[in-house]
CSV table of C-alpha atoms in Angstrom, one decimal:
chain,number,residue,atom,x,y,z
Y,116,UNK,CA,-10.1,15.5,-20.3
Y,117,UNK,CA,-7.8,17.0,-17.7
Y,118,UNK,CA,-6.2,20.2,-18.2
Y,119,UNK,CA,-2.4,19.3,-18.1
Y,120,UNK,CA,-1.4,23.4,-18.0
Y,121,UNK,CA,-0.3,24.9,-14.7
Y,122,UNK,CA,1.1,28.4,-14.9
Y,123,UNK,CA,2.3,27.8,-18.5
Y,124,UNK,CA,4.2,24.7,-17.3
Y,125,UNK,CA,3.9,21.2,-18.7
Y,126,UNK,CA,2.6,18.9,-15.7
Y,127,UNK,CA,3.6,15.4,-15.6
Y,128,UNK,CA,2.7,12.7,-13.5
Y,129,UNK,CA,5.4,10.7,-11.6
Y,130,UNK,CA,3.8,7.1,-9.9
Y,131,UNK,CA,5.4,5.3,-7.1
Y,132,UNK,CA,5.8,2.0,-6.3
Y,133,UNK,CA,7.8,0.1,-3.7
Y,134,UNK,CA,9.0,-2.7,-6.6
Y,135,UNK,CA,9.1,-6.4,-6.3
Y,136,UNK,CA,11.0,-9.0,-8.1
Y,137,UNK,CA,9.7,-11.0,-10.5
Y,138,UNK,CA,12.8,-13.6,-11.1
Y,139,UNK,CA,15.3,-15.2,-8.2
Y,140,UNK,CA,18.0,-13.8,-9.5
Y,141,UNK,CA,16.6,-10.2,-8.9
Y,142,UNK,CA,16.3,-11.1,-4.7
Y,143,UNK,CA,19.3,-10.7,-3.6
Y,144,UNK,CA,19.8,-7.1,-5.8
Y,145,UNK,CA,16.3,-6.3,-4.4
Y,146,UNK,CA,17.2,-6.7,-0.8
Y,147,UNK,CA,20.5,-5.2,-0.9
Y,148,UNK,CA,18.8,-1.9,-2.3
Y,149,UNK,CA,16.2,-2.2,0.3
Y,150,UNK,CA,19.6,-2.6,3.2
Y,151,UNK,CA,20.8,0.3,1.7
Y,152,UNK,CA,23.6,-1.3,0.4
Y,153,UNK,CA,24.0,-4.0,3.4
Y,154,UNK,CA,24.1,-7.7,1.5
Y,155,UNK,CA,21.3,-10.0,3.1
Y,156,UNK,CA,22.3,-13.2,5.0
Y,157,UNK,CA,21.4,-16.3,3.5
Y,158,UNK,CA,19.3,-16.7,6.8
Y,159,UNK,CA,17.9,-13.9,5.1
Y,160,UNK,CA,17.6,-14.3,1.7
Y,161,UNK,CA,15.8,-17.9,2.6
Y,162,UNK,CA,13.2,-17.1,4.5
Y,163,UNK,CA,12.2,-14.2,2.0
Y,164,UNK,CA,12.8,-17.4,-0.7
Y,165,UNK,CA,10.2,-19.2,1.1
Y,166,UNK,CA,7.8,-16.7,1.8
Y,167,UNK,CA,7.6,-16.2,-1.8
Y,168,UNK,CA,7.4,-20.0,-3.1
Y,169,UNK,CA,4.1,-20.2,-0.7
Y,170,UNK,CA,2.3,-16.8,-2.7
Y,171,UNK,CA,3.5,-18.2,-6.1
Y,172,UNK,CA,5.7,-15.1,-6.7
Y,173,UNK,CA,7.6,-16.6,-9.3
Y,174,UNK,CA,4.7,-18.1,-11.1
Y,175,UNK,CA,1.9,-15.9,-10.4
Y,176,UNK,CA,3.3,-12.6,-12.6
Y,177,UNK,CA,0.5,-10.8,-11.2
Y,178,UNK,CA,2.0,-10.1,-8.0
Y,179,UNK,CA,5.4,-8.4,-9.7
Y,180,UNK,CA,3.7,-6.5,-12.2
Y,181,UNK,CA,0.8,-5.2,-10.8
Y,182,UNK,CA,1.9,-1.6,-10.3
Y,183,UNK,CA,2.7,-1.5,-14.2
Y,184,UNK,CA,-1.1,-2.8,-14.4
Y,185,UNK,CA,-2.1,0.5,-11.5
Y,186,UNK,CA,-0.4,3.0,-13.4
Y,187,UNK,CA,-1.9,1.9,-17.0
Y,188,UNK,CA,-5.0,2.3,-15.3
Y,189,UNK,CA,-4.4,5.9,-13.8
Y,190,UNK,CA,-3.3,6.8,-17.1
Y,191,UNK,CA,-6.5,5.4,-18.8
Y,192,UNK,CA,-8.2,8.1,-16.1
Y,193,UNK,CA,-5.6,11.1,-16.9
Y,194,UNK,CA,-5.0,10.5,-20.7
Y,195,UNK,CA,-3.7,13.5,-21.2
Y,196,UNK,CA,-1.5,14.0,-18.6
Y,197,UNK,CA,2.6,12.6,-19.4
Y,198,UNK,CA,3.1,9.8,-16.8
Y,199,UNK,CA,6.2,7.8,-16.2
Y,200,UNK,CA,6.5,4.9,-13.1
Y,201,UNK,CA,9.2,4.5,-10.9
Y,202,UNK,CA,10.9,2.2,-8.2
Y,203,UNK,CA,11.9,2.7,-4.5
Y,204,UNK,CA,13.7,-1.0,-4.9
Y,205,UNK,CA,13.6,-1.8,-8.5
Y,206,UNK,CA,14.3,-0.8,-11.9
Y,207,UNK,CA,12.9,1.8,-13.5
Y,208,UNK,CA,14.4,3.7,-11.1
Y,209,UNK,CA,13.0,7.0,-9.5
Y,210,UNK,CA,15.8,9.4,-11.5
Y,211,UNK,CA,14.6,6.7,-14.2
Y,212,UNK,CA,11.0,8.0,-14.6
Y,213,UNK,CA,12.2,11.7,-13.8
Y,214,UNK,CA,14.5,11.8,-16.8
Y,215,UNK,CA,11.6,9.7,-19.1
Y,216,UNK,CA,9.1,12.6,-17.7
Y,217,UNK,CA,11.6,15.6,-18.8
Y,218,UNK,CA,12.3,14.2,-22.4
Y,219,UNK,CA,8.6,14.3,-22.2
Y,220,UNK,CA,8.8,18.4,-22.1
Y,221,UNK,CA,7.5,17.9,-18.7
Y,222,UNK,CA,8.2,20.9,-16.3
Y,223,UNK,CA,6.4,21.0,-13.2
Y,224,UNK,CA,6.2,17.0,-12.2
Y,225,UNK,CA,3.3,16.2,-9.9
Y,226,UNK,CA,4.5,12.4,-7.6
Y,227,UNK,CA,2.1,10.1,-6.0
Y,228,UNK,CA,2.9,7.2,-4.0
Y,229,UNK,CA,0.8,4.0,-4.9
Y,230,UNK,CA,0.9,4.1,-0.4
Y,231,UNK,CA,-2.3,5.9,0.6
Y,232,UNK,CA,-1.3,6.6,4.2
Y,233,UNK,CA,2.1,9.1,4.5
Y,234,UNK,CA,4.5,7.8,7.5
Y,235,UNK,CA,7.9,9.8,7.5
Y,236,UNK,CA,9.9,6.6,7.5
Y,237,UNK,CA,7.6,4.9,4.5
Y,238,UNK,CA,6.4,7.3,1.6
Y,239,UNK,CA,9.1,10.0,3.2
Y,240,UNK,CA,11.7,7.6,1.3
Y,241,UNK,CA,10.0,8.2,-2.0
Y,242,UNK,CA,10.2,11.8,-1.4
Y,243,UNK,CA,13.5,12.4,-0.4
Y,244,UNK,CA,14.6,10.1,-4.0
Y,245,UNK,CA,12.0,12.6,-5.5
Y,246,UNK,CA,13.9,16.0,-4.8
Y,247,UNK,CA,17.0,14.6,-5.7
Y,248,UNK,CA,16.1,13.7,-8.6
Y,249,UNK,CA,14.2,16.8,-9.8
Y,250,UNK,CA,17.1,18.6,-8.6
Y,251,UNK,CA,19.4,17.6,-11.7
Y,252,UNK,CA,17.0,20.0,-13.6
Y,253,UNK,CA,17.1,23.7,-12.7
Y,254,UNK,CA,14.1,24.4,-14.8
Y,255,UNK,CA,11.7,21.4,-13.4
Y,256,UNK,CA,9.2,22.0,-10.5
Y,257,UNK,CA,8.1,19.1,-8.0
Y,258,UNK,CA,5.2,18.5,-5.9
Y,259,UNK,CA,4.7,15.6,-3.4
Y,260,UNK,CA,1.4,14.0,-2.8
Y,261,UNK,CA,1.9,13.0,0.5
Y,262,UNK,CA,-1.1,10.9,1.3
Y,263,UNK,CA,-4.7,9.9,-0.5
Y,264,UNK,CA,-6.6,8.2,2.1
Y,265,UNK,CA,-9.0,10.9,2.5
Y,266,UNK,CA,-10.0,10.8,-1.0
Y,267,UNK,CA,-14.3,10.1,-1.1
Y,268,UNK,CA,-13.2,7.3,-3.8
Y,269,UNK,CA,-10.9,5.3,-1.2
Y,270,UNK,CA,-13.4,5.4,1.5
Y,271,UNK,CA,-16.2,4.2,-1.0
Y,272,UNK,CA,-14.7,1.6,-2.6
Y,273,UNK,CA,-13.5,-0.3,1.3
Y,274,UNK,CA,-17.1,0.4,1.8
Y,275,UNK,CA,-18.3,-1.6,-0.5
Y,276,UNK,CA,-15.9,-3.7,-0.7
Y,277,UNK,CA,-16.3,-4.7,3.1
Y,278,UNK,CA,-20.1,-4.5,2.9
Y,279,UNK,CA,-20.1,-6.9,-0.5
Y,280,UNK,CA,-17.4,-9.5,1.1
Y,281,UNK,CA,-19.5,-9.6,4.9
Y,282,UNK,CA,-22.8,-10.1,2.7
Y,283,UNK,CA,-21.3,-13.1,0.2
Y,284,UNK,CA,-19.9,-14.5,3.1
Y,285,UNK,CA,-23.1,-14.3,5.3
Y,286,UNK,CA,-21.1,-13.8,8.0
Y,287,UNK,CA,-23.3,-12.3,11.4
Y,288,UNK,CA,-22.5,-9.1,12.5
Y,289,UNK,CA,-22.6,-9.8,16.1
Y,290,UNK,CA,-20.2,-13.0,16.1
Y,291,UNK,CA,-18.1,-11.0,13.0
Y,292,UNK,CA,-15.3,-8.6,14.1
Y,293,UNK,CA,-12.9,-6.4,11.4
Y,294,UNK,CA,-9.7,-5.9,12.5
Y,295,UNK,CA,-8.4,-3.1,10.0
Y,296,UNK,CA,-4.8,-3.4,9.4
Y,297,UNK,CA,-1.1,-1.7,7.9
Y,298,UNK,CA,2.4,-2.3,8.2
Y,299,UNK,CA,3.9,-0.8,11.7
Y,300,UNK,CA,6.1,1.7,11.5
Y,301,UNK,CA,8.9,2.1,14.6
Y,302,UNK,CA,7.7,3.6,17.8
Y,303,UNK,CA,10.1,6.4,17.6
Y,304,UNK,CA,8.6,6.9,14.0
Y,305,UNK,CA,5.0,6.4,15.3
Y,306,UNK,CA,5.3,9.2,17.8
Y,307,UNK,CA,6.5,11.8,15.4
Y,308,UNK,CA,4.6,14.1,14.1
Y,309,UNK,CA,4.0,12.8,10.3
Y,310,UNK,CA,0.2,11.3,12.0
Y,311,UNK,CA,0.9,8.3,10.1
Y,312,UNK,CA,-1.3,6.0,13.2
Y,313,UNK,CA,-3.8,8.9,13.4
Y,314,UNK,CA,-4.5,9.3,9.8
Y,315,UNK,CA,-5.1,5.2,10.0
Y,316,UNK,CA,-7.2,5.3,12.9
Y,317,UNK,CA,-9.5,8.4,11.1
Y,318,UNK,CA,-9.9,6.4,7.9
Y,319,UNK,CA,-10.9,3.3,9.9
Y,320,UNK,CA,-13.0,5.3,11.9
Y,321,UNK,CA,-14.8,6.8,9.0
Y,322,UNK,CA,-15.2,3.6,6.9
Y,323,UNK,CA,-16.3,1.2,10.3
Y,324,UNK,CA,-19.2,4.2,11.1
Y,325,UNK,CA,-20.7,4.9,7.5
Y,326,UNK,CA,-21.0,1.1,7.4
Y,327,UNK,CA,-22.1,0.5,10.8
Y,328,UNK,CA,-19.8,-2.1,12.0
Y,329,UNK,CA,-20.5,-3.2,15.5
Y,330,UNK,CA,-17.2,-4.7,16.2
Y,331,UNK,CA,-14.0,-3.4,14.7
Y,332,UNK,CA,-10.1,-2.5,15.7
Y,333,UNK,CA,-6.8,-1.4,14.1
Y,334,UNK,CA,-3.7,-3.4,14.5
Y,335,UNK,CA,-0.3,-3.2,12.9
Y,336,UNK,CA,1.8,-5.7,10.9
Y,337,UNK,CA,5.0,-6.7,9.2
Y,338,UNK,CA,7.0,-5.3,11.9
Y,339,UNK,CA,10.5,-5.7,11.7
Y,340,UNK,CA,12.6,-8.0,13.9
Y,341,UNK,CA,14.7,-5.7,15.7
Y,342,UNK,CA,13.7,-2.7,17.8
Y,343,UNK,CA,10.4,-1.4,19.3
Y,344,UNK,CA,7.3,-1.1,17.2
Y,345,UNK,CA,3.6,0.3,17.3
Y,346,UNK,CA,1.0,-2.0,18.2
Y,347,UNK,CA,-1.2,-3.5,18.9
Y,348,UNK,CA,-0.1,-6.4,16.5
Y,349,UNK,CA,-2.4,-8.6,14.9
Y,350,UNK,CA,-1.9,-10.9,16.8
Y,351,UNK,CA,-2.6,-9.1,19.9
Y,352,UNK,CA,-5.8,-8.6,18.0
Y,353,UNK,CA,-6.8,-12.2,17.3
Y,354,UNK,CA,-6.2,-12.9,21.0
Y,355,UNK,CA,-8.6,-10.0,22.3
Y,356,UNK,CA,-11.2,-11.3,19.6
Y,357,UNK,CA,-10.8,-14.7,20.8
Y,358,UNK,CA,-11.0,-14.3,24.3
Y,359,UNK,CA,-14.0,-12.1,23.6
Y,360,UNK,CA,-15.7,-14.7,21.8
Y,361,UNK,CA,-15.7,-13.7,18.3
Y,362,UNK,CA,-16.3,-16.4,15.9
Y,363,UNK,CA,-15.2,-14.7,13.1
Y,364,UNK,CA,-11.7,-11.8,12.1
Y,365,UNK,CA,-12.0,-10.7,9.2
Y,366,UNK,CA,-9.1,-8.2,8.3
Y,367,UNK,CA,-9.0,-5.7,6.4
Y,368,UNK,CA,-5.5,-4.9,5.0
Y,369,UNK,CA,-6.1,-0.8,4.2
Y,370,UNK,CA,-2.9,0.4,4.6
Y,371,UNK,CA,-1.9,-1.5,1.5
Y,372,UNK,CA,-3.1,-1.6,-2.2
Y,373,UNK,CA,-2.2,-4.8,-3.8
Y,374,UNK,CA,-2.1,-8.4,-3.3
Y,375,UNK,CA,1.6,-8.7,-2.1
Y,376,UNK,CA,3.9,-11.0,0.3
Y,377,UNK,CA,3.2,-8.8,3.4
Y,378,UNK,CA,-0.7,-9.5,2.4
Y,379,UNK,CA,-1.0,-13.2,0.8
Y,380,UNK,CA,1.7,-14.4,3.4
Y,381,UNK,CA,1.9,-12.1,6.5
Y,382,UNK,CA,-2.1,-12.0,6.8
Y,383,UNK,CA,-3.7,-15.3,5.1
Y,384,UNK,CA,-1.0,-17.4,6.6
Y,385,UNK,CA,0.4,-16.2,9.7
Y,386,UNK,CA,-2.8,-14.4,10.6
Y,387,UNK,CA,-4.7,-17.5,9.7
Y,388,UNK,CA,-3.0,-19.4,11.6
Y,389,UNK,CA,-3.5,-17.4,14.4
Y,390,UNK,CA,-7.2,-17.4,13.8
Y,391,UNK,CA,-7.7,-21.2,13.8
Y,392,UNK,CA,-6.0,-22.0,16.4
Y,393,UNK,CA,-8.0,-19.7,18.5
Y,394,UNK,CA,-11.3,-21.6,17.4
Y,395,UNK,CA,-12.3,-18.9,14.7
Y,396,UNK,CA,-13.2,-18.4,11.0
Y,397,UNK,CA,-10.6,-16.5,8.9
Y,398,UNK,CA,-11.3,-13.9,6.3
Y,399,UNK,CA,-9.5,-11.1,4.5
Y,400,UNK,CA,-11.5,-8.2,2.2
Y,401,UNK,CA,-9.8,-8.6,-1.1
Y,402,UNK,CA,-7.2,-6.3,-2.0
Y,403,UNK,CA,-8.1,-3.2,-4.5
Y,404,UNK,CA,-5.0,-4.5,-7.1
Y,405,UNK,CA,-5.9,-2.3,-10.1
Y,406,UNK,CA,-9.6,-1.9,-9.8
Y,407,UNK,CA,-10.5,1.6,-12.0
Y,408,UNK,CA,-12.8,2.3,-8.8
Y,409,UNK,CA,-10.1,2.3,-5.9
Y,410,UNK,CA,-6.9,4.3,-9.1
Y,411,UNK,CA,-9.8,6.6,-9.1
Y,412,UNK,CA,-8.9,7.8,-5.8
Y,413,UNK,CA,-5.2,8.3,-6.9
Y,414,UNK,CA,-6.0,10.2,-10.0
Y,415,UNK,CA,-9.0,12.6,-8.1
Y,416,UNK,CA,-5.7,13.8,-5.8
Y,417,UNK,CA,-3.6,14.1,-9.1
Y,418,UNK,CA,-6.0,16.0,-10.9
Y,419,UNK,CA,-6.8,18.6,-7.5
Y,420,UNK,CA,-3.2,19.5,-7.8
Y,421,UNK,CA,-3.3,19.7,-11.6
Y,422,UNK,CA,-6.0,22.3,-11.2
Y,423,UNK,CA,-4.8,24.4,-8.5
């Protein structure tokens, strides 16, 4: 059992999760927030609409509860430890979960983002919504996990998760390229110095070289439609595999945790696509969702802060 004091102060554990909606009549709510208070288009609000009715999302209650499912699991790890979730986009909010933690007798407040990877213009969000939260209470302390990536439990379980998927799938190593993958973040953002992009590139590197993958690259997705963004895009990287003869991508979506739109749509549709039309076998690594080895990872960098 984990030792919850830290000079004499009650720690709690605040969990973060982007939010999705689980009923229509959350979307256009949902997308406003995520504007910052700019109504979507019903251009907008459509395609998101349809995107959604191809993963199931209003069927499948899976895929908009499954960061309730992630933090019952991290608190199965750290049962002694007060924990209370909370939304970027959705309801419970972040002063939500900070008010639930304090009428907990919680004083110093410890906040992980379900994101492993820290970008300034990503997980900085969550923090910024953090310390203005913990601000309405003089007497509470916050810290911000900032990233997890590097935890030996994350790296293990893509290992074998990667390793397990290439074997059932018999795929051969020397026609078989992994394209690791995450969501892009502005170039402006990417060349700031939060080393989102190198952070992703060092945990690729590590997990491609313990497993000794011969052929493997990182690309960026779910850009957004205006401005400049890092790349290569997946795409870019389906063509380079194609032209090099690969006859099968498999991708490897390790900048995110669950199965979501920007995975189940983004990557096993659109990427697909991409795929097949180049001649090549599709496959995707299945998403960690609330496997008690990959929260493991979450709750080792909870409980390193606990006991410092």
């Amino acid at each position: 059992m984990t030792d919850i004091v830290k000079d004499a102060k009650q720690v709690g554990v605040l969990f973060l999760s982007y939010g999705s909606p689980s009923d229509r009549r959350d979307l256009i709510p949902y997308m406003t927030n995520i504007r910052r208070g700019c109504t979507p288009t019903d251009c907008e609000v459509q395609n998101l609409v349809n995107r959604y009715e191809v993963i199931g999302q209003w069927t499948d209650q899976s895929l908009s509860t499954m960061a309730k499912r992630q933090c019952h699991v991290l608190q199965d790890l750290l049962p002694s430890v007060p924990t209370a979730i909370g939304y970027l986009h959705m309801q419970p909010s972040i002063g939500d979960a900070v008010a639930d933690l304090v009428k907990c007798g919680v004083s110093h407040i410890v906040a992980i983002v379900t994101a492993p990877f820290y970008s300034a213009l990503g997980t900085g969000a969550y923090e910024q919504r953090v310390d203005a939260a913990v601000s309405e209470y003089p007497h509470v302390t916050s810290e911000f996990i900032r990233h997890w990536w590097d935890q030996p439990a994350f790296i293990d379980y893509w290992m074998t998760a990667i390793q397990g998927y290439l074997q059932s799938h018999k795929f051969d190593k020397a026609e078989t390229t992994v394209v690791f993958s995450a969501h892009s973040v502005p170039v402006v953002d990417a060349v700031s110095a939060d080393g989102y992009a190198d952070s992703l590139r060092a945990g690729a590197e590590r997990i491609a070289q313990r497993l000794g993958l011969p052929h493997q690259s990182l690309a960026w997705q779910s850009a957004g439609s205006h401005g400049q963004w890092l790349g290569p895009t997946v795409q870019d990287a389906i063509e380079e595999a194609v032209q090099n003869g690969f006859r099968h991508i498999v991708f490897v979506p390790f900048g995110f945790v669950s199965n979501h739109v920007e995975v189940l749509y983004d990557n096993d549709i659109e990427c697909r696509g991409f795929v097949e039309a180049g001649g090549a076998r599709y496959g995707r690594v299945p998403m960690p969702d609330d496997d008690v080895r990959f929260i493991r990872a979450m709750a080792d960098a909870i409980t390193e802060r606990i006991r410092l």
